[in-house]
CSV table of C-alpha atoms and ligand atoms in Angstrom, one decimal:
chain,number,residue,atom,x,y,z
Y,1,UNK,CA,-13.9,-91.3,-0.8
Y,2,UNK,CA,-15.8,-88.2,-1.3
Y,3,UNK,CA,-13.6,-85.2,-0.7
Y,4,UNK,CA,-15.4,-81.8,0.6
Y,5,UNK,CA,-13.3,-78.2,1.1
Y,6,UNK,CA,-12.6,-76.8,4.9
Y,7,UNK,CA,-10.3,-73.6,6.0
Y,8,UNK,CA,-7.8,-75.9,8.4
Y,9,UNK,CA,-5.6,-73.9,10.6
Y,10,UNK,CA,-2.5,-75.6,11.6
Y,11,UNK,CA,0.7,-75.2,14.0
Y,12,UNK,CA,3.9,-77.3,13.5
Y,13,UNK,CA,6.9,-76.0,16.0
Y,14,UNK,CA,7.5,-72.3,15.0
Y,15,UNK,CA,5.1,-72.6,11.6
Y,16,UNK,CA,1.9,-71.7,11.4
Y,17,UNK,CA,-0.5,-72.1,8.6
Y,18,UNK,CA,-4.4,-71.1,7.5
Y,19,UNK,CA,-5.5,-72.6,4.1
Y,20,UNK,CA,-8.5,-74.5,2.0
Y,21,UNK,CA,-7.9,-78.0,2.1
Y,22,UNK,CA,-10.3,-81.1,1.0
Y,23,UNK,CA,-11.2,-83.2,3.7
Y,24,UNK,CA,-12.8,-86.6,4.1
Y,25,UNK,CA,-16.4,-87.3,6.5
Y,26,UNK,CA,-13.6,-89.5,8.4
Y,27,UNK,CA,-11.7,-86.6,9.3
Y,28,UNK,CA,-14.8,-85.0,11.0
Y,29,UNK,CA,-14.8,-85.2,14.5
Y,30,UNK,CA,-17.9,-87.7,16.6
Y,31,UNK,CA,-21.0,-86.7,16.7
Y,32,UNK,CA,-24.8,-87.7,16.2
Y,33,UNK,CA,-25.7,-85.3,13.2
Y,34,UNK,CA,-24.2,-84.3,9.6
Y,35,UNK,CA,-24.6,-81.1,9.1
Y,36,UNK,CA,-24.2,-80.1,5.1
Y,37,UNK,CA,-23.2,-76.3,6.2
Y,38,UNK,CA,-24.6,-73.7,4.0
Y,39,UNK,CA,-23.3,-70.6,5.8
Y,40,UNK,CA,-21.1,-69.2,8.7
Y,41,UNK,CA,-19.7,-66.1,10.0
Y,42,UNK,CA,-17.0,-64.7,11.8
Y,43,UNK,CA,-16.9,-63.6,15.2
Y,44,UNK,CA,-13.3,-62.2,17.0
Y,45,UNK,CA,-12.7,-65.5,18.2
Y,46,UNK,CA,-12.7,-67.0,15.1
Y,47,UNK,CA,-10.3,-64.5,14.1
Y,48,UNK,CA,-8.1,-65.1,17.3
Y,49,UNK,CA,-8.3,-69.0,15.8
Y,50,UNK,CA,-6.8,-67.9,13.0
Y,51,UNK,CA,-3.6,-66.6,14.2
Y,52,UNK,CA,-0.7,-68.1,16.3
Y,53,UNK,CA,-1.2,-67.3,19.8
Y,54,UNK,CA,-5.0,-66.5,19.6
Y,55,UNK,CA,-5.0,-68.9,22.5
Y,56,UNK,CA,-8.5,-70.5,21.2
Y,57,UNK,CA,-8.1,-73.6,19.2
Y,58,UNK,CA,-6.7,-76.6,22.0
Y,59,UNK,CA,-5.8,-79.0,19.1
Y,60,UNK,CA,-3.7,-78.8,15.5
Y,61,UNK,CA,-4.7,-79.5,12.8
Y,62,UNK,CA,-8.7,-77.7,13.1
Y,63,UNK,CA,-11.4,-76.2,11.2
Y,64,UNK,CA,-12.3,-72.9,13.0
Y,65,UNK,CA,-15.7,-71.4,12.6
Y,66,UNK,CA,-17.8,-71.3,16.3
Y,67,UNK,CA,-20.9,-70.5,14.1
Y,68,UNK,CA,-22.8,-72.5,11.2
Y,69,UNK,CA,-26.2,-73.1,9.7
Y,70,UNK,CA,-27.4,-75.9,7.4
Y,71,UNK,CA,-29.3,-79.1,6.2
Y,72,UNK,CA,-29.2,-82.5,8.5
Y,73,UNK,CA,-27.7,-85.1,5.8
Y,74,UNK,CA,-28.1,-87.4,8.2
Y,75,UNK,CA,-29.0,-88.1,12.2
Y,76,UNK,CA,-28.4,-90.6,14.5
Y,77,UNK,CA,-30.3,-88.8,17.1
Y,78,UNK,CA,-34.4,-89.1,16.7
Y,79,UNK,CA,-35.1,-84.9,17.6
Y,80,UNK,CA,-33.0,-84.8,14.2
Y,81,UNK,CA,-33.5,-85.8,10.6
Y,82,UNK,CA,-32.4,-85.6,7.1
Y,83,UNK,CA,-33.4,-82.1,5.4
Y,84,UNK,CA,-33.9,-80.3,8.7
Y,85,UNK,CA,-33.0,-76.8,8.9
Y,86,UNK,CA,-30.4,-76.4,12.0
Y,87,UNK,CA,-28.6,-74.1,13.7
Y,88,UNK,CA,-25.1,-74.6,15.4
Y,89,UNK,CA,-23.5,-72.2,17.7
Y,90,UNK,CA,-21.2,-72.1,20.9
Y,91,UNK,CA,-20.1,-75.1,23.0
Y,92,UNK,CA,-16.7,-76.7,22.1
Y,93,UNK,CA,-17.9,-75.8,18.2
Y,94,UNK,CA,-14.5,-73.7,16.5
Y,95,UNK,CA,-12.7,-74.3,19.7
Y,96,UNK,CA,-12.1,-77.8,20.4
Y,97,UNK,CA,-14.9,-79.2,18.0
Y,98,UNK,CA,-14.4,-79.1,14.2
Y,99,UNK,CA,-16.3,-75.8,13.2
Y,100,UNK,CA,-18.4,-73.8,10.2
Y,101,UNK,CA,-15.1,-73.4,8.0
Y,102,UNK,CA,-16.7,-76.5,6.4
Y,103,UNK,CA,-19.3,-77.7,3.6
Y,104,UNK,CA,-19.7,-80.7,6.2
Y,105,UNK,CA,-19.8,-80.8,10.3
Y,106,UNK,CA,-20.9,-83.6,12.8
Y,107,UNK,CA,-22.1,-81.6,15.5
Y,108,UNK,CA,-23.8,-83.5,18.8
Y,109,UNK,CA,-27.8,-83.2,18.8
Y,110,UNK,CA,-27.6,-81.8,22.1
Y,111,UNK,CA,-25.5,-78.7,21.0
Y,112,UNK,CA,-27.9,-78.1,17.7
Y,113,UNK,CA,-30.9,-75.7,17.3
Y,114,UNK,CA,-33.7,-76.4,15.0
Y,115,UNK,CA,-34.0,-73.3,12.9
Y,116,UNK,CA,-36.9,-71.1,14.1
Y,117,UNK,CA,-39.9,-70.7,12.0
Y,118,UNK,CA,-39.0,-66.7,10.7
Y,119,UNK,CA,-35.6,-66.9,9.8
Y,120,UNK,CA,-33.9,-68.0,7.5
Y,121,UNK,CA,-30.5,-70.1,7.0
Y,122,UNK,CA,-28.5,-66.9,5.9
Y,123,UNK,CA,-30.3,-64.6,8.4
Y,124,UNK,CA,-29.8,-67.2,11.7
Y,125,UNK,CA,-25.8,-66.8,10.4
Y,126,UNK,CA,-26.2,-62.6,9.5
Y,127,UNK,CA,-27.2,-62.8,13.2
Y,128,UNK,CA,-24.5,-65.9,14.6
Y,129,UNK,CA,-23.2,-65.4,18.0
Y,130,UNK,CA,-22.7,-61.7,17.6
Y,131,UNK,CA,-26.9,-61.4,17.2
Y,132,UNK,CA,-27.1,-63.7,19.9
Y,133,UNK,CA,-25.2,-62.2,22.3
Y,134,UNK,CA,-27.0,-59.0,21.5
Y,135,UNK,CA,-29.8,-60.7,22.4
Y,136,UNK,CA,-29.3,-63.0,25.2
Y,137,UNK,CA,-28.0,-59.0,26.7
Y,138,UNK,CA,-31.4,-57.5,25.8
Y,139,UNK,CA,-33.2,-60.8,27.6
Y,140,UNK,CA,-31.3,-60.1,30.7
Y,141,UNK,CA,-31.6,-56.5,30.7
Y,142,UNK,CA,-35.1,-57.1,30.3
Y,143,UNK,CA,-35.3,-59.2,33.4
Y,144,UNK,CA,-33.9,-57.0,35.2
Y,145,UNK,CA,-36.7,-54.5,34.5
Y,146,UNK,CA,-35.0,-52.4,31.8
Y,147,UNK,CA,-37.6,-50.6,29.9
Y,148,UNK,CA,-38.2,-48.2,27.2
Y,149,UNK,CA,-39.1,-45.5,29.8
Y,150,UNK,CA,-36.9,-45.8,32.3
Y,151,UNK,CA,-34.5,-43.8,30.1
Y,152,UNK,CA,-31.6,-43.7,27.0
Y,153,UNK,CA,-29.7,-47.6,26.3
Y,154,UNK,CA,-26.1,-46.7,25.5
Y,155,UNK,CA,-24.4,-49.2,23.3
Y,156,UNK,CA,-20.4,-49.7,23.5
Y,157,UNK,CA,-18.3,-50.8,20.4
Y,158,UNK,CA,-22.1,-50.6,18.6
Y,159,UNK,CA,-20.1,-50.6,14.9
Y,160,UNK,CA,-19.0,-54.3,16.0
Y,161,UNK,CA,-21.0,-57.4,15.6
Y,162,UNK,CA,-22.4,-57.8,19.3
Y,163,UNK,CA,-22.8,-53.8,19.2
Y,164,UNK,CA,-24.6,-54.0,15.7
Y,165,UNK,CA,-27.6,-56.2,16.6
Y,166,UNK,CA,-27.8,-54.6,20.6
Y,167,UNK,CA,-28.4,-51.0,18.6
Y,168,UNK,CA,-31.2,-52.9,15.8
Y,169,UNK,CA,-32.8,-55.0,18.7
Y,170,UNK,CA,-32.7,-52.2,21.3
Y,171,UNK,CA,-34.9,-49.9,19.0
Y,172,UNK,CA,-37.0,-52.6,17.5
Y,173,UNK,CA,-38.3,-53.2,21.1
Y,174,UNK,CA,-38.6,-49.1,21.0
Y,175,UNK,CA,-35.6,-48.1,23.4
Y,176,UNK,CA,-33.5,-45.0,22.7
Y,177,UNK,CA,-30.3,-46.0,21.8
Y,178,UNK,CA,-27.2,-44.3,21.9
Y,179,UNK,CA,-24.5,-45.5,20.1
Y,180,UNK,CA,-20.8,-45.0,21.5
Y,181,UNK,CA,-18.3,-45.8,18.8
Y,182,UNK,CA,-14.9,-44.8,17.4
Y,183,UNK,CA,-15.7,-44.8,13.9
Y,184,UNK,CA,-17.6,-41.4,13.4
Y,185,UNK,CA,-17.4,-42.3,9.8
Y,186,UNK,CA,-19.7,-44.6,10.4
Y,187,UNK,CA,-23.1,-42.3,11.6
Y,188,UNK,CA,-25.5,-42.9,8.9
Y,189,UNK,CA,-24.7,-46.8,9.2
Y,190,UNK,CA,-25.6,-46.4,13.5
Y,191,UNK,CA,-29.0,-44.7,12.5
Y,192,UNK,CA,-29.9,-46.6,9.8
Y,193,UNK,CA,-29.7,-49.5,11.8
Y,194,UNK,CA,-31.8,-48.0,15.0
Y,195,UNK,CA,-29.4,-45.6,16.7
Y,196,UNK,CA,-31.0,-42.4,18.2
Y,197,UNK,CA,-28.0,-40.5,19.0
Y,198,UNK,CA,-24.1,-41.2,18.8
Y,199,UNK,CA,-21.3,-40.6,21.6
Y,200,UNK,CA,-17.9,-41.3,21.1
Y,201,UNK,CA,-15.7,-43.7,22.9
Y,202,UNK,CA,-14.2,-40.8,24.8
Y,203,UNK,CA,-17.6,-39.6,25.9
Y,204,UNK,CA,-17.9,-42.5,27.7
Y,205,UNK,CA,-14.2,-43.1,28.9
Y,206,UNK,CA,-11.7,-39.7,28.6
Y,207,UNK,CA,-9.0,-41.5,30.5
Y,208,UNK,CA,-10.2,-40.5,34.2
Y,209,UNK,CA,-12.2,-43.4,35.8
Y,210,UNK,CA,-14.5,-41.4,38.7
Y,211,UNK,CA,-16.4,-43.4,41.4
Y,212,UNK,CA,-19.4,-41.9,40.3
Y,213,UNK,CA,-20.6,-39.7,37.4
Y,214,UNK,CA,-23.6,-38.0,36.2
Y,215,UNK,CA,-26.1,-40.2,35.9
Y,216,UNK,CA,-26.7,-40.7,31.7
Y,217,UNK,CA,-27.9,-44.1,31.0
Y,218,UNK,CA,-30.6,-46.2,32.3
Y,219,UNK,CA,-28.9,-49.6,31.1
Y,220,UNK,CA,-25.6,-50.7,28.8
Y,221,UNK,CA,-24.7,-53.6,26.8
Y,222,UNK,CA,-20.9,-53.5,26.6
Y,223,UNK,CA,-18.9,-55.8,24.6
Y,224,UNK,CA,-15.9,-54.2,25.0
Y,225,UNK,CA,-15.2,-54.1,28.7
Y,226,UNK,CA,-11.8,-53.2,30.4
Y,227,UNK,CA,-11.3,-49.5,31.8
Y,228,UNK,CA,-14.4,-47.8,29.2
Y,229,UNK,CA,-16.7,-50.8,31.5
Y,230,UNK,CA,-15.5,-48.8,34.6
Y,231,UNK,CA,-16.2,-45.6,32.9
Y,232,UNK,CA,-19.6,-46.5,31.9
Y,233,UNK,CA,-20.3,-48.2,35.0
Y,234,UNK,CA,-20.0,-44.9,37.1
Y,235,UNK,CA,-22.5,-43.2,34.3
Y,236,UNK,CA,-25.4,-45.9,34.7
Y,237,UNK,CA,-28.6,-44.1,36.5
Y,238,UNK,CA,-29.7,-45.0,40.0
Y,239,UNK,CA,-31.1,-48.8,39.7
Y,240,UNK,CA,-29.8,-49.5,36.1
Y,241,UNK,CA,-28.2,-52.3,34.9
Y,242,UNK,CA,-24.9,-53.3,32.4
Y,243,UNK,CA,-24.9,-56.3,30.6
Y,244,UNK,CA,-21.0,-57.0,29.9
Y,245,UNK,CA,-19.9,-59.6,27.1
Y,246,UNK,CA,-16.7,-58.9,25.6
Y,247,UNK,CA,-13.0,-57.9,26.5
Y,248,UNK,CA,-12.3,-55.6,23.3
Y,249,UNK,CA,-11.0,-53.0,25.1
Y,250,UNK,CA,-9.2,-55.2,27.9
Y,251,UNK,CA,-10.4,-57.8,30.4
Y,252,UNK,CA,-8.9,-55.6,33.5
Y,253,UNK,CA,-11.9,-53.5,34.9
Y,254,UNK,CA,-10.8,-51.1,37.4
Y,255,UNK,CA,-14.0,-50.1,38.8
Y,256,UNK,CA,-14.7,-48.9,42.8
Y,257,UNK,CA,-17.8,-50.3,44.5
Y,258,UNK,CA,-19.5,-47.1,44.5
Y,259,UNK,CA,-21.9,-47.6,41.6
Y,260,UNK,CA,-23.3,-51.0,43.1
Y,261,UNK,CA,-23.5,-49.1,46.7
Y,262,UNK,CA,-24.7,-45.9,46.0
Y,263,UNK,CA,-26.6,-46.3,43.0
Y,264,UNK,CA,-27.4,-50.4,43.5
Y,265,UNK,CA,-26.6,-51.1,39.8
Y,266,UNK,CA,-26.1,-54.5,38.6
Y,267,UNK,CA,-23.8,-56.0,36.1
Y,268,UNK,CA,-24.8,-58.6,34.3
Y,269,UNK,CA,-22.8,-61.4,33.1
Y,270,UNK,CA,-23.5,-62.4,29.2
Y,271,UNK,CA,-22.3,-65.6,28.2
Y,272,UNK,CA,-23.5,-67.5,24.6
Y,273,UNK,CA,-21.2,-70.3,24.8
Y,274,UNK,CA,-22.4,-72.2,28.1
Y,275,UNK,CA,-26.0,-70.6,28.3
Y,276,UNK,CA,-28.5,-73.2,29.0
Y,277,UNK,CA,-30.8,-74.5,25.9
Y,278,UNK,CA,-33.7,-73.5,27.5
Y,279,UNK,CA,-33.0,-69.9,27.2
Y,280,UNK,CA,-30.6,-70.7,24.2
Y,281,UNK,CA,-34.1,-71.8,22.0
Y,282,UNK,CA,-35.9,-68.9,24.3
Y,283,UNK,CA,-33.3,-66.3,22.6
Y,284,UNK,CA,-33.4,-67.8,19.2
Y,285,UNK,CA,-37.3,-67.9,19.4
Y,286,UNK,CA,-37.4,-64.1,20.0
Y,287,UNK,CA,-34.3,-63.4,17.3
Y,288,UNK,CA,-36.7,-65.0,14.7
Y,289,UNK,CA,-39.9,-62.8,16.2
Y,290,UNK,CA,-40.2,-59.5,18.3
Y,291,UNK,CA,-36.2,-59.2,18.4
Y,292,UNK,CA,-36.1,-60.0,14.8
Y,293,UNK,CA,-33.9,-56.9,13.6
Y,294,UNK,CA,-35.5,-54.9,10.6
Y,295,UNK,CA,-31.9,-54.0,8.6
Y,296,UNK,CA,-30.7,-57.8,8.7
Y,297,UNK,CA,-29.1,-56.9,5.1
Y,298,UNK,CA,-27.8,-53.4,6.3
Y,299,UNK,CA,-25.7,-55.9,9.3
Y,300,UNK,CA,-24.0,-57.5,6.7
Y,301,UNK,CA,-20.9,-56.2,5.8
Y,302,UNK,CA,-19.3,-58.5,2.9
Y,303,UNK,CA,-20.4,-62.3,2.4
Y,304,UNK,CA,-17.2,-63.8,1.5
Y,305,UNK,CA,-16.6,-67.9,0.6
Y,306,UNK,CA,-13.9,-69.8,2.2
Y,307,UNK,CA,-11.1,-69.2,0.0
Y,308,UNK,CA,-11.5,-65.6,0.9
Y,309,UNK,CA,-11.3,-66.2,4.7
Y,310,UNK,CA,-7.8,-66.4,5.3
Y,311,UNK,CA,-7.2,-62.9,3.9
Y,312,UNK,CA,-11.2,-61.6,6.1
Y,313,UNK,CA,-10.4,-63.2,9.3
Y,314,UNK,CA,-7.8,-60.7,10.8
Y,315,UNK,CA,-9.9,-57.3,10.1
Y,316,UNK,CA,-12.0,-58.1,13.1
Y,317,UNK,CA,-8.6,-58.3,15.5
Y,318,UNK,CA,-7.6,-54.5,14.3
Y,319,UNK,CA,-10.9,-53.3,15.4
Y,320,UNK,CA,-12.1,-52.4,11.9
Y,321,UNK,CA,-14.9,-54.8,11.3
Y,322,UNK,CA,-18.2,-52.9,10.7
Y,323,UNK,CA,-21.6,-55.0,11.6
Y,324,UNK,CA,-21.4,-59.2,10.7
Y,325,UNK,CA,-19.1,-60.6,7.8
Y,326,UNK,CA,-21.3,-63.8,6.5
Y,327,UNK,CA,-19.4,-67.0,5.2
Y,328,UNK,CA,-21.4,-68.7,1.8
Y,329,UNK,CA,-20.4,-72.4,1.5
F,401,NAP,N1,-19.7,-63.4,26.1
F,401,NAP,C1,-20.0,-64.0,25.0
F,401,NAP,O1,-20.6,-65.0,24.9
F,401,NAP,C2,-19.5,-63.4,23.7
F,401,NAP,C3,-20.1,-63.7,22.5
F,401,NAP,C4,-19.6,-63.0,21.3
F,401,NAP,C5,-18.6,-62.1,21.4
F,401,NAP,N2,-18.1,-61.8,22.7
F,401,NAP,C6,-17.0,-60.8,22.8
F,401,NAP,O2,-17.6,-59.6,22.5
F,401,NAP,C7,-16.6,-58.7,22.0
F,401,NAP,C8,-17.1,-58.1,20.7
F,401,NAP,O3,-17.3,-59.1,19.7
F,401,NAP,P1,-17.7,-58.7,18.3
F,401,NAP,O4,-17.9,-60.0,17.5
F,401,NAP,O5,-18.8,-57.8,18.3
F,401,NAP,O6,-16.4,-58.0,17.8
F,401,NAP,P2,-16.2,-56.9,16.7
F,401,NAP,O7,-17.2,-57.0,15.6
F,401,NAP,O8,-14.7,-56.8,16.4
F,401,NAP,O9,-16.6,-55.5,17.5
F,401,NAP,C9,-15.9,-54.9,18.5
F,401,NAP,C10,-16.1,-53.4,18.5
F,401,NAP,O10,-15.6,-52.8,19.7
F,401,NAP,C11,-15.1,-51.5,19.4
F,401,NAP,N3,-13.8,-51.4,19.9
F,401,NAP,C12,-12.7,-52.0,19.3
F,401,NAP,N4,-11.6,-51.6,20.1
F,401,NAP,C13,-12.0,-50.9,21.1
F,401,NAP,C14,-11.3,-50.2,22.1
F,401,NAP,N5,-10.0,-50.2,22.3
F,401,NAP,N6,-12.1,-49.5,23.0
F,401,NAP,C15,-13.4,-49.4,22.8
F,401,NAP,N7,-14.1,-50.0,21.8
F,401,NAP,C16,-13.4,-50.7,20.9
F,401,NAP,C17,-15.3,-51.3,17.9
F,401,NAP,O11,-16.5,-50.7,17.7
F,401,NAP,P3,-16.6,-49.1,17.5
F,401,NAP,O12,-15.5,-48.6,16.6
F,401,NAP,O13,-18.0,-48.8,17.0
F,401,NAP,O14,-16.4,-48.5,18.9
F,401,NAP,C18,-15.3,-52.7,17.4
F,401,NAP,O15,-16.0,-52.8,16.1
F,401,NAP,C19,-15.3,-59.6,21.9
F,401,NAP,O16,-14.5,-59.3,23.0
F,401,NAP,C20,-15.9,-61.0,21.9
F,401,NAP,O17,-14.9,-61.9,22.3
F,401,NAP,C21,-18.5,-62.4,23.8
């Protein structure tokens, strides 16, 4: 039988394993489309799959990857068929469900996105779940009547992936963005991709959380969370609104009530991996139109292939990644 390559992480009593192996369609896990994957990415939790006690992957042996973007081989579900461009992202994919670490995945129809007319294959993965995340925060904040002129957007942990795309979506829509980060060695990237202004992380947290401080952002899309969320939190103007998506910094946020009291400001919840597919193929839609961001190429930090993963995957989990790491297969 036709062998195919996969990154297969493994855990046997006290050993622990990451490496290429060839794999067999048998070995794929059940589902109603074949997915000949042409590129992935990697997001934290992938890297967290790829180490011992990442506390992500539920069974051994597994092909990590929650991202992935190809051609349908083959479908067993009508809204599918062979040669369609698809997208693949969230659900039990690279956490329970074999993932993009693959040339080949059988995904379930119901989980798959038909790629949007305006983007392409290696742009819907330059974007992954770090775009979309990015985006499904801009949607919300946008719902909750965040606007250009209600005032300045900061973006936490804007060098990451989630922070990346919120910064190049944020002033495509023609927000002013300012970036908080701790790389300052990384200004020209923040502006080249949209940022109006930088802050660093200390700006926004110096160690003291307050129950209320001056009042310097209209909005915030934080994906790093813990105590530099309660910071933040107590900045947000009068009415604003904080949508939170990530744990970088902790999951522990030690805020008072005061900024939802005083200053009615709402935090919004961001999650990609359960989001309904109405507003899953509503976000996509956008991503591939108005939020489409103009420096896709600038977001991408290194395309790497598979037998370059195990060494890629652990940057993210010392905080070093800079914008989207792209996987070729
Ligand atoms: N809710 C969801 O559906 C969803 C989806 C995707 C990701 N996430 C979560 O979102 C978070 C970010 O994901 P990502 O893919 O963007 O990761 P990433 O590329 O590693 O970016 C995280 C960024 O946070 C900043 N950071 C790191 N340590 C920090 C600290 N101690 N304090 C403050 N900032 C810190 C860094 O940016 P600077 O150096 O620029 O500050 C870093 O680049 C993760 O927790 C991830 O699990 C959630």
């Amino acid at each position: 039988m036709q062998t195919f390559n996969a990154l297969v992480v493994n855990k046997e009593e006290e050993q622990f394993s990451v490496d290429i192996q060839q794999l067999t369609l048998n070995d794929l896990p059940e589902g109603e489309v074949l997915i000949r994957v042409q590129y992935s990415g990697v997001n934290y939790k992938d890297s967290l799959a790829a180490i011992p006690n990442g506390n992500i992957v539920k069974n051994y042996p597994f092909v990590p990857g929650i991202d992935l973007a190809g051609v349908v081989v083959s479908s067993e579900d009508p809204r599918f068929k062979e040669g369609d461009e698809v997208i693949a992202t969230s659900y039990e994919i690279g956490v329970s469900h074999f993932g993009g670490y693959s040339e080949y995945a059988r995904i379930p129809a119901q989980w798959i996105v038909p790629l949007p007319t305006g983007l392409t294959l290696k742009e819907a993965m330059t974007i992954g779940t770090a775009g979309f995340t990015a985006a499904l925060s801009v949607l919300r904040l946008e719902d909750n009547g965040v606007t250009p002129e209600k005032g300045k957007v900061l973006v936490a942990g804007a060098t990451g992936g989630v922070g990346s795309f919120a910064v190049s979506i944020l002033s495509k829509l023609g927000f002013e963005v300012e970036a908080s980060t701790g790389k300052e060695s990384e200004a020209a990237y923040l502006k080249k991709i949209g940022a109006a202004s930088m802050v660093s992380r200390e700006e926004v947290y110096d160690g003291k959380i307050r129950a209320l401080g001056k009042q310097k952002w209209a909005a915030a899309v934080d994906p790093v969370g813990g105590e530099p969320l309660a910071s933040l939190l107590s900045q947000i103007q009068y009415g604003g609104s904080v949508a939170v998506s990530g744990l970088t910094a902790g999951t522990s946020v030690p805020t008072s009530v005061f900024p939802f009291i005083l200053r009615g400001v709402n935090l919004l919840g961001i999650d990609s991996v359960y989001c309904d597919m109405e507003t899953r193929l509503k976000v996509w839609n956008r991503l591939a139109a108005d939020f489409k961001p103009a420096y896709l190429e600038e977001v991408i930090q290194r395309e790497v292939t598979l037998n370059e993963l195990p060494e890629v995957l652990p940057t993210l989990l010392k905080g070093q990644a800079r914008g989207r790491i792209l996987v070729k297969l």
